[in-house]
């Protein structure tokens, strides 16, 4: 493993599922780079691999949802991180979820929080793309559950 990858594995990150409703299907992926950028205006940012299908979709679709997972949702994170995965509706079968009223994207219930967003700026950044988005609405906040974290390449 190269030194930079090893160094970044030491950084604890939250685990988030980002979803978007496409004309054909619902698509989602597990991300560990999702963060707040500004309180006024309310802005968030997600970083996606340039080669991923969700990256391609978000270049065409402005509205999406982010579900920040709780510690008990490791299985969901793994499902959305698997290569060649099916559509998000199949991945969430049997898991409480709903469709966001503002983005129409799927929102995972039972996490730490979830929000809907609309991309306002796209920034190329090496082998990733940064999507900066205004927050359209906060679906829920549950401060009583612990967040799922990724540390040293494992969910904790």
Short mmCIF file of C-alpha atoms in Angstrom, two decimals, residues 18-136:
data_model
loop_
_atom_site.label_atom_id
_atom_site.label_comp_id
_atom_site.label_asym_id
_atom_site.label_seq_id
_atom_site.Cartn_x
_atom_site.Cartn_y
_atom_site.Cartn_z
CA UNK A 18 -25.71 9.34 -1.69
CA UNK A 19 -28.69 8.58 -3.93
CA UNK A 20 -30.24 10.08 -7.04
CA UNK A 21 -33.39 9.27 -8.97
CA UNK A 22 -32.59 8.65 -12.60
CA UNK A 23 -35.19 8.34 -15.34
CA UNK A 24 -34.62 4.58 -15.42
CA UNK A 25 -33.73 3.66 -11.85
CA UNK A 26 -32.61 4.82 -8.42
CA UNK A 27 -28.83 4.86 -8.06
CA UNK A 28 -26.70 5.17 -4.95
CA UNK A 29 -23.19 4.71 -3.61
CA UNK A 30 -21.38 4.67 -0.27
CA UNK A 31 -19.12 7.69 0.25
CA UNK A 32 -16.78 8.74 3.01
CA UNK A 33 -16.20 12.29 1.80
CA UNK A 34 -19.36 14.20 2.62
CA UNK A 35 -19.17 17.38 4.65
CA UNK A 36 -20.74 20.68 5.53
CA UNK A 37 -19.16 23.69 3.81
CA UNK A 38 -21.23 26.68 4.88
CA UNK A 39 -24.04 27.62 7.25
CA UNK A 40 -25.14 30.70 5.31
CA UNK A 41 -25.97 29.70 2.70
CA UNK A 42 -26.39 26.09 3.79
CA UNK A 43 -23.91 24.16 1.61
CA UNK A 44 -22.60 20.60 1.64
CA UNK A 45 -20.04 18.80 -0.50
CA UNK A 46 -19.62 15.24 -1.69
CA UNK A 47 -16.61 13.83 -3.54
CA UNK A 48 -17.17 11.08 -6.12
CA UNK A 49 -14.81 8.96 -8.20
CA UNK A 50 -14.79 10.23 -11.79
CA UNK A 51 -15.32 6.73 -13.18
CA UNK A 52 -18.45 5.95 -11.16
CA UNK A 53 -21.94 5.90 -12.62
CA UNK A 54 -23.29 8.15 -9.85
CA UNK A 55 -20.70 10.77 -10.83
CA UNK A 56 -22.02 10.62 -14.39
CA UNK A 57 -25.61 10.97 -13.19
CA UNK A 58 -24.90 13.92 -10.89
CA UNK A 59 -23.38 15.76 -13.84
CA UNK A 60 -26.88 15.57 -15.40
CA UNK A 61 -29.18 15.53 -12.35
CA UNK A 62 -28.93 18.39 -9.88
CA UNK A 63 -30.99 17.01 -7.00
CA UNK A 64 -29.88 14.19 -4.72
CA UNK A 65 -30.11 12.87 -1.17
CA UNK A 66 -27.48 12.02 1.45
CA UNK A 67 -28.20 9.59 4.30
CA UNK A 68 -25.55 9.62 7.04
CA UNK A 69 -25.55 6.08 8.41
CA UNK A 70 -25.68 4.94 12.02
CA UNK A 71 -23.31 2.38 13.57
CA UNK A 72 -25.92 -0.36 13.12
CA UNK A 73 -26.07 0.12 9.33
CA UNK A 74 -22.79 -1.53 8.25
CA UNK A 75 -24.62 -3.96 5.97
CA UNK A 76 -26.26 -1.11 4.06
CA UNK A 77 -22.89 0.63 3.63
CA UNK A 78 -21.36 -2.59 2.30
CA UNK A 79 -24.23 -3.19 -0.15
CA UNK A 80 -23.86 0.28 -1.66
CA UNK A 81 -20.05 -0.04 -1.83
CA UNK A 82 -20.03 -3.31 -3.78
CA UNK A 83 -18.95 -3.15 -7.42
CA UNK A 84 -21.61 -4.14 -9.95
CA UNK A 85 -24.41 -3.55 -7.47
CA UNK A 86 -28.05 -3.44 -8.61
CA UNK A 87 -30.32 -0.37 -8.33
CA UNK A 88 -30.80 1.36 -4.99
CA UNK A 89 -34.39 0.12 -4.59
CA UNK A 90 -33.17 -3.49 -4.62
CA UNK A 91 -30.34 -2.67 -2.22
CA UNK A 92 -32.84 -1.17 0.21
CA UNK A 93 -35.39 -3.98 0.00
CA UNK A 94 -36.35 -4.84 3.58
CA UNK A 95 -34.65 -1.69 4.92
CA UNK A 96 -36.79 1.23 6.11
CA UNK A 97 -36.52 4.09 3.62
CA UNK A 98 -38.61 6.69 1.85
CA UNK A 99 -38.46 8.95 -1.16
CA UNK A 100 -37.45 12.56 -0.52
CA UNK A 101 -40.17 15.05 -1.43
CA UNK A 102 -37.71 17.61 -2.85
CA UNK A 103 -35.22 15.40 -4.71
CA UNK A 104 -37.30 12.25 -5.29
CA UNK A 105 -34.15 10.33 -4.30
CA UNK A 106 -34.30 7.44 -1.85
CA UNK A 107 -33.54 8.33 1.78
CA UNK A 108 -32.38 5.66 4.24
CA UNK A 109 -34.23 5.77 7.56
CA UNK A 110 -32.59 4.97 10.90
CA UNK A 111 -29.36 6.85 10.33
CA UNK A 112 -27.85 9.82 12.11
CA UNK A 113 -29.32 12.32 9.67
CA UNK A 114 -30.42 12.71 6.08
CA UNK A 115 -30.84 15.67 3.78
CA UNK A 116 -31.76 16.59 0.26
CA UNK A 117 -29.53 18.82 -1.82
CA UNK A 118 -29.21 20.55 -5.19
CA UNK A 119 -25.81 20.87 -6.87
CA UNK A 120 -24.74 24.47 -7.43
CA UNK A 121 -21.11 23.93 -8.44
CA UNK A 122 -19.06 21.07 -9.86
CA UNK A 123 -15.30 21.11 -9.30
CA UNK A 124 -12.93 18.65 -11.02
CA UNK A 125 -10.37 17.45 -8.47
CA UNK A 126 -7.86 14.90 -9.77
CA UNK A 127 -9.52 11.49 -10.10
CA UNK A 128 -12.63 12.76 -8.27
CA UNK A 129 -15.33 15.37 -8.79
CA UNK A 130 -16.55 17.63 -5.98
CA UNK A 131 -20.26 18.40 -5.99
CA UNK A 132 -21.09 21.48 -3.92
CA UNK A 133 -24.79 21.69 -3.18
CA UNK A 134 -27.29 23.87 -1.37
CA UNK A 135 -29.32 22.05 1.24
CA UNK A 136 -32.97 21.90 0.20
#
